[in-house]
Short mmCIF file of C-alpha atoms in Angstrom, two decimals:
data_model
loop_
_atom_site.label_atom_id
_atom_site.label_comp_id
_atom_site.label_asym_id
_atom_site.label_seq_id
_atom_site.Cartn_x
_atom_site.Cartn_y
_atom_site.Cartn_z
CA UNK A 150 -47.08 45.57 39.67
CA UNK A 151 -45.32 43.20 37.58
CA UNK A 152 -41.75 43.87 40.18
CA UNK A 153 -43.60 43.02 43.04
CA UNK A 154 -44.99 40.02 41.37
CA UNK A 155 -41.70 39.07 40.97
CA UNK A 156 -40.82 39.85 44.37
CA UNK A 157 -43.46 37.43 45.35
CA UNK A 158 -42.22 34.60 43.48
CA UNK A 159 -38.86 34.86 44.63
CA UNK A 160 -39.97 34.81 47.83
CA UNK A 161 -42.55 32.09 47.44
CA UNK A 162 -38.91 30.00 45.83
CA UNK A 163 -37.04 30.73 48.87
CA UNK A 164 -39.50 28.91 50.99
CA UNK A 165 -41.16 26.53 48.75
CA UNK A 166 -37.58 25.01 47.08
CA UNK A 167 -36.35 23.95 50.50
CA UNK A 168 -39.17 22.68 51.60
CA UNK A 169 -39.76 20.53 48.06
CA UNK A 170 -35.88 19.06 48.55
CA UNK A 171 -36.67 18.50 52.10
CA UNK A 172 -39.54 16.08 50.84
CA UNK A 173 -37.63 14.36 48.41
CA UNK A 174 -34.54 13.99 50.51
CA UNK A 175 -36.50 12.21 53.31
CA UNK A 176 -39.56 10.50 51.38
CA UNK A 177 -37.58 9.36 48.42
CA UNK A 178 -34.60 8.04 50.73
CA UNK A 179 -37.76 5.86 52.50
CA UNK A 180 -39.48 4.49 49.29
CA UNK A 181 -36.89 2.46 48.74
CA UNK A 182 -36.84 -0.03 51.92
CA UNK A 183 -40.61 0.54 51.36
CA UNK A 184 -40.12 -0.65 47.52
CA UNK A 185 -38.11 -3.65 49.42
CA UNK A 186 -41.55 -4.26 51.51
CA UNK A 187 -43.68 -4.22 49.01
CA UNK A 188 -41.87 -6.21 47.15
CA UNK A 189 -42.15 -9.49 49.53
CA UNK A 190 -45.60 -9.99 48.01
CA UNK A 191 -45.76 -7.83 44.44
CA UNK A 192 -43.69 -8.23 41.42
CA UNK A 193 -41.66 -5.84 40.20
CA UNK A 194 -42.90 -4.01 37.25
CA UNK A 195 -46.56 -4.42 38.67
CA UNK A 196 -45.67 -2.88 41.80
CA UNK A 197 -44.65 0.24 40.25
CA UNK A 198 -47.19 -0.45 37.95
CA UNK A 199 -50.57 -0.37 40.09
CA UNK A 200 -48.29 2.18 42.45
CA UNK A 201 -48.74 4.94 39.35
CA UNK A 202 -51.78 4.26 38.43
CA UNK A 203 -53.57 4.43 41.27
CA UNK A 204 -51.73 7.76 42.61
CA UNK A 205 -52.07 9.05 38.62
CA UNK A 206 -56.16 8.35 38.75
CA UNK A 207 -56.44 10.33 42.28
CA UNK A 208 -54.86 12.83 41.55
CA UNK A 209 -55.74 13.69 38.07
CA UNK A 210 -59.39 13.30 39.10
CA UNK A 211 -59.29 15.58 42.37
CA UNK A 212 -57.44 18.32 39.69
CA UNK A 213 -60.58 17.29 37.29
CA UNK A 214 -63.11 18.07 39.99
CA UNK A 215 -61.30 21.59 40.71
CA UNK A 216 -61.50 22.74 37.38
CA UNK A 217 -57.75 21.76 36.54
CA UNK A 218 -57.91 22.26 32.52
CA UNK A 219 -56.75 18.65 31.21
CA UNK A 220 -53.76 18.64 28.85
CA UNK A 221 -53.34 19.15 25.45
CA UNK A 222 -52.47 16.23 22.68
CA UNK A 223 -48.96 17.70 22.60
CA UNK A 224 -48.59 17.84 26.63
CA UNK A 225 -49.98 14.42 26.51
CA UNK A 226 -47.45 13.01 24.37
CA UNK A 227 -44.38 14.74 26.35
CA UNK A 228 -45.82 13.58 29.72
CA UNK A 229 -45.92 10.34 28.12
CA UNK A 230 -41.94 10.24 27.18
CA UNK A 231 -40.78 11.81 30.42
CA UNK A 232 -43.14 9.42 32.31
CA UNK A 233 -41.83 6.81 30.75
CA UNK A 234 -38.35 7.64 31.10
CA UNK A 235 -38.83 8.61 34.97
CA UNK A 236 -41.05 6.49 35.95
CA UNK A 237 -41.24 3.67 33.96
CA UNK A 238 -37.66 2.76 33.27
CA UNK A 239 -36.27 4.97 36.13
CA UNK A 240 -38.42 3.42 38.91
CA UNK A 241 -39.32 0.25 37.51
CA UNK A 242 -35.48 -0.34 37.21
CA UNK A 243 -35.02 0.19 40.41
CA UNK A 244 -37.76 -2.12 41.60
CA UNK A 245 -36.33 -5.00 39.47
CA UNK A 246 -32.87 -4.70 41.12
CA UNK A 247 -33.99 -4.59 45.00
CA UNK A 248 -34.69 -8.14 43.71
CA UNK A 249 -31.06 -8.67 44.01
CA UNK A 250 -29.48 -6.17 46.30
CA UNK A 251 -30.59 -4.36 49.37
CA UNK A 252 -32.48 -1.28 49.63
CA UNK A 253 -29.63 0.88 50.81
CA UNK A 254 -27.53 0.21 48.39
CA UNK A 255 -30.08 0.71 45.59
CA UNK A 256 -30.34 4.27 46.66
CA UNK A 257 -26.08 4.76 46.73
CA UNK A 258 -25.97 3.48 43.28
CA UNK A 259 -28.58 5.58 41.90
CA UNK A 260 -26.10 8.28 43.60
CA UNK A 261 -24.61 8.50 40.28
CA UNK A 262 -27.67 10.03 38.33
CA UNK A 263 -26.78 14.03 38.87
CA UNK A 264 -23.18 12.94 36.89
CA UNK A 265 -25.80 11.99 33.72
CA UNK A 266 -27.93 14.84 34.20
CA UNK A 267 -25.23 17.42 33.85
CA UNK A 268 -23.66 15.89 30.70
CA UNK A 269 -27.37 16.13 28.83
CA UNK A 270 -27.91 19.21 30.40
CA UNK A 271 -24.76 19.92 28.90
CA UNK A 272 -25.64 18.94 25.82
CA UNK A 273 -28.92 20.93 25.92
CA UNK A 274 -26.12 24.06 26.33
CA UNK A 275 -26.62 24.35 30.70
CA UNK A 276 -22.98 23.13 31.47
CA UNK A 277 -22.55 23.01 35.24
CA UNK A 278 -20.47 25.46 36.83
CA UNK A 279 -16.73 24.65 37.87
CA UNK A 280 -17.48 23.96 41.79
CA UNK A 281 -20.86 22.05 40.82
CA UNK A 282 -18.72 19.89 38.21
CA UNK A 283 -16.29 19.49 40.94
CA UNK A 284 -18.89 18.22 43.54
CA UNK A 285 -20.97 16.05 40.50
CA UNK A 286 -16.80 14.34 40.00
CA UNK A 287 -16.09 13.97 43.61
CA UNK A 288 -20.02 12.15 44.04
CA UNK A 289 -19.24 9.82 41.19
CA UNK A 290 -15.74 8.76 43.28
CA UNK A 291 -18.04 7.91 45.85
CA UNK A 292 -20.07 5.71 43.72
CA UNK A 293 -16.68 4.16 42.34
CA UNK A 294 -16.21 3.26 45.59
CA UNK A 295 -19.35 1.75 46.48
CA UNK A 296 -19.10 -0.37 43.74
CA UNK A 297 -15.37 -1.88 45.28
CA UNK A 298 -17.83 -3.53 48.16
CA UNK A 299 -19.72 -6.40 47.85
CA UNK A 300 -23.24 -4.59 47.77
CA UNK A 301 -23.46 -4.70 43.77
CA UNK A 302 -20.51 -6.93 43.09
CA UNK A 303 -22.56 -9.44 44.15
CA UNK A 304 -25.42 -8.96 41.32
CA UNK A 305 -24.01 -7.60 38.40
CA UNK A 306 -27.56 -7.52 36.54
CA UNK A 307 -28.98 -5.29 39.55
CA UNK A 308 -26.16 -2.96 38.78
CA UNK A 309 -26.35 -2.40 35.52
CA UNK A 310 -30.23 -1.80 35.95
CA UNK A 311 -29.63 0.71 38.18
CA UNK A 312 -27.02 2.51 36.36
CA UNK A 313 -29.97 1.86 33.44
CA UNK A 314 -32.28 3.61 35.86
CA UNK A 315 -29.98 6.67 36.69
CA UNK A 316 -29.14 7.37 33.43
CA UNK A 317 -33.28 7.30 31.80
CA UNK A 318 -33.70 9.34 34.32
CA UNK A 319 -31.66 12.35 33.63
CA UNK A 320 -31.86 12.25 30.18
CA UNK A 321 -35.90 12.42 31.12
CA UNK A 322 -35.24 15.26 33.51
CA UNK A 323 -33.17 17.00 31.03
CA UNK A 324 -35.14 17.04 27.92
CA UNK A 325 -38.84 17.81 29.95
CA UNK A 326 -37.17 21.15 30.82
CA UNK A 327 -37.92 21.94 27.24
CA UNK A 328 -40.76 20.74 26.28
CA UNK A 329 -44.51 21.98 26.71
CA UNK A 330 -45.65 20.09 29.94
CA UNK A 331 -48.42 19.86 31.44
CA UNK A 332 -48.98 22.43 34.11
CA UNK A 333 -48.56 22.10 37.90
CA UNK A 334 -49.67 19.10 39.73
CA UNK A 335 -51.21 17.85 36.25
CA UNK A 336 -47.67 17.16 34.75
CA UNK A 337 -47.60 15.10 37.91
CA UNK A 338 -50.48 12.94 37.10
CA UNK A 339 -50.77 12.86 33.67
CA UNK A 340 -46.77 11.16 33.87
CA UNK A 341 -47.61 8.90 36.34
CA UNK A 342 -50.87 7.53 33.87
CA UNK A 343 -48.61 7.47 31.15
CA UNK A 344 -45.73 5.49 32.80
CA UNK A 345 -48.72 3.14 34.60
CA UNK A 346 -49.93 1.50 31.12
CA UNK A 347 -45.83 0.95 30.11
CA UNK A 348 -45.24 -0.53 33.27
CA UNK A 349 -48.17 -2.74 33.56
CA UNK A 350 -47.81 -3.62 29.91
CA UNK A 351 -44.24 -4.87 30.26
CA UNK A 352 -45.22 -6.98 34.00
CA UNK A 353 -47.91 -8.51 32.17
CA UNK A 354 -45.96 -9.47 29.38
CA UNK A 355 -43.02 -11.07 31.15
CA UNK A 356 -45.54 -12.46 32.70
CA UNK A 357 -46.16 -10.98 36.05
CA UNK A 358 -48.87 -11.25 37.99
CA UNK A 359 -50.99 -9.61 40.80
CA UNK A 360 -50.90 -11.71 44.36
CA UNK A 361 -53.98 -13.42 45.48
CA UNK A 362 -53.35 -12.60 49.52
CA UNK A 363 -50.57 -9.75 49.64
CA UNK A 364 -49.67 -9.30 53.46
CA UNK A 365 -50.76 -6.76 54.97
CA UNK A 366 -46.91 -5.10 55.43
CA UNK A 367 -46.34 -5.52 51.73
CA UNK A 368 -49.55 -3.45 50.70
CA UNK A 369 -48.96 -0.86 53.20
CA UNK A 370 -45.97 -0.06 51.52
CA UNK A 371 -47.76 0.11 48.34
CA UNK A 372 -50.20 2.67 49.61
CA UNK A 373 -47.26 4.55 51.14
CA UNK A 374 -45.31 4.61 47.63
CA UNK A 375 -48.56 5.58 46.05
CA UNK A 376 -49.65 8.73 48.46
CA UNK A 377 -45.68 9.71 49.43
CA UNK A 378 -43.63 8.34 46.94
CA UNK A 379 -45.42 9.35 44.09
CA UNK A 380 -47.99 12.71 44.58
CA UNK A 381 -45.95 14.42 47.21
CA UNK A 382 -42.66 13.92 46.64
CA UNK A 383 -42.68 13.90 42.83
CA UNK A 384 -44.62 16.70 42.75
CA UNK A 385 -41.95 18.32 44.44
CA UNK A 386 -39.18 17.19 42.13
CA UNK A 387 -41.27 18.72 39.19
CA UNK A 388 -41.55 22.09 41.08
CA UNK A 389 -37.74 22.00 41.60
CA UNK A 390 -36.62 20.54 38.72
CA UNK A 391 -38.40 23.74 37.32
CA UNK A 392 -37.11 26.78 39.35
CA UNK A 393 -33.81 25.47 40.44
CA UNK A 394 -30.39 24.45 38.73
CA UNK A 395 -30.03 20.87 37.39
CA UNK A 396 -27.39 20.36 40.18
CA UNK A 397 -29.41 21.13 43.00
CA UNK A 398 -32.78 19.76 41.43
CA UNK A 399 -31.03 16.42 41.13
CA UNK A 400 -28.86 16.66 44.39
CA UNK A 401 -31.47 14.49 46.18
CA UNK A 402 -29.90 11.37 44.76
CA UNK A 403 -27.03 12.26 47.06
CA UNK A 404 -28.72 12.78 50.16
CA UNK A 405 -30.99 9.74 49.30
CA UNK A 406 -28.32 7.18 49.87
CA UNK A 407 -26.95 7.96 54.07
CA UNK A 408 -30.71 8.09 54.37
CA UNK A 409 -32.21 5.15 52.67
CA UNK A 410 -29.57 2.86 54.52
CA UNK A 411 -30.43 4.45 57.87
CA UNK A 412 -34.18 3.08 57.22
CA UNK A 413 -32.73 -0.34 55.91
CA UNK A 414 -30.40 -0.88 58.73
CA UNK A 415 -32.97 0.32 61.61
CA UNK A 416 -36.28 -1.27 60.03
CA UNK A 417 -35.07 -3.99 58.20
CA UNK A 418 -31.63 -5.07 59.72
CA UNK A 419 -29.76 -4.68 56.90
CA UNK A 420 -25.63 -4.71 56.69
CA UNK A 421 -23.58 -1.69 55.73
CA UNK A 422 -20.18 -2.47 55.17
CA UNK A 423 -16.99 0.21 54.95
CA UNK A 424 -17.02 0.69 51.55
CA UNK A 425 -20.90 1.48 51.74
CA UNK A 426 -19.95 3.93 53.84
CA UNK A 427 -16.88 5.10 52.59
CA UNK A 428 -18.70 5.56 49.54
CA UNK A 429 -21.36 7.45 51.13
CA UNK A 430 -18.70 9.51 52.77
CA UNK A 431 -17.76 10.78 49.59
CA UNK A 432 -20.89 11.24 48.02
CA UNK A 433 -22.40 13.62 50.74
CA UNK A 434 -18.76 15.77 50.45
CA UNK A 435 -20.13 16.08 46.64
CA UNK A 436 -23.36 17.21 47.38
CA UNK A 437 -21.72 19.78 49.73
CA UNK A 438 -19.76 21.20 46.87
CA UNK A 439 -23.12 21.84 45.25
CA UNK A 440 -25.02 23.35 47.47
CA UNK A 441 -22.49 25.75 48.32
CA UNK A 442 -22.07 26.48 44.84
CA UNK A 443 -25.50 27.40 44.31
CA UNK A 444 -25.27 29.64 47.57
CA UNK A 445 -22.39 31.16 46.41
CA UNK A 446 -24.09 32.24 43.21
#
């Protein structure tokens, strides 16, 4: 019984791992003209800020109302690091600097997160193989080169917030591997409460504050950053961040880029130039090498 369990769940991985990175390939590489959107009538912080909470509340109360067992004082206090790490810091980062530079770019800069996940996963003992360091080096060239452009050499403070960003949230990727989570689609609300109350608490301090008459564009991209962006495609970045190699867990940050600045430049009209996508060039050759690698193995 117990091998053809494990048949099962092999199985169930085959199908259920691509279809998790096809979710956060495509929905993650839209949230962040949608982030841009939203951000025409909500600050920063608060955006990401009510955007948690209120995908955290539905979703931990639908799991409630199913029976869901709610987690422990020790799951609570890990959901509330990694949610702050991911969410808070990671995405409210990211929020502050599409402030300053476009949406496309945003998502190539944040390209250079899988290079900080395998050093702490490194230092956790899971050292990337030789091809997958090879395609995490030849992704970070490509964000070298992004960075000769003028897409973040024109707001310095926007790129060091998302290099801030990419870098809280490996480490948060890295250490949640092994720690006691919550459980399923729980982990994924009981992080996004957690990372809510930080990210309100620092808007409201710097002294944020809620619009009075949001337009209507700006809060439909807060509803689709809530229901998309957050439940689905997180949800599926938990599942494969737990049944696949750091490499190819985090590989989406790679894929996000070409695909966030398609959105940007059909939806919003905004300008790619050849470094952009000489840099994106490069980082899709690195995410190549990875998934290969995996194959291989």
């Amino acid at each position: 019984m117990s091998d053809i369990a494990a048949t099962r769940g092999h199985a169930d991985e085959r199908v259920l791992i691509p279809l998790a990175l096809f979710a956060l390939y495509v929905i993650w590489g839209s949230t962040y003209l949608a982030i841009r959107f939203a951000l025409a009538s909500y600050p920063p912080f608060l955006l990401a800020g009510v955007r948690f909470l209120g995908a955290g509340l539905a979703l931990y109360g639908f799991l409630r109302l199913r029976g869901v067992a709610a987690p422990s004082r020790r799951q609570w206090r890990n959901a509330a690091v990694t949610g702050v790490l991911l969410l808070g810091f990671g995405n409210g980062l990211v929020c502050f600097a599409e402030q300053r530079v476009s949406s496309g770019i945003a998502a190539v800069a944040v390209a250079s997160m899988p290079l900080f996940a395998a050093l702490f996963a490194g230092l956790y003992g899971q050292w990337s193989t030789r091809r997958e360091t090879v395609g995490l080096l030849v992704g970070f060239a490509g964000v070298i080169v992004l960075n000769l452009g003028s897409g973040l050499s024109g707001s310095r403070l926007g790129a060091l917030a998302l290099i801030a960003a990419a870098m809280c949230w490996a480490f948060g990727s890295a250490w949640s591997k092994r720690q006691d989570m919550p459980t399923g689609p729980m982990n994924t609300a009981a992080q996004m409460l957690c990372a809510s109350l930080a990210l309100l608490a620092v808007g409201f301090g710097g002294g944020e504050r809620l619009p009075s008459h949001p337009t209507w564009h700006a809060t439909a991209a807060l509803i689709y950053l809530a229901v998309f962006g957050s439940i689905i495609a997180f949800s599926a970045y938990l599942y494969v961040l737990r049944h696949a190699r750091p490499a190819l867990a985090t590989s989406y940050a790679y894929v996000n880029p070409p695909v966030a600045v398609l959105f940007g430049v059909l939806l919003a009209g905004e300008h790619v130039g050849p470094f952009d996508l000489a840099g994106m060039a490069v980082i899709l050759l690195g995410v190549a090498v990875i998934t290969l690698s995996r194959q291989r193995r």
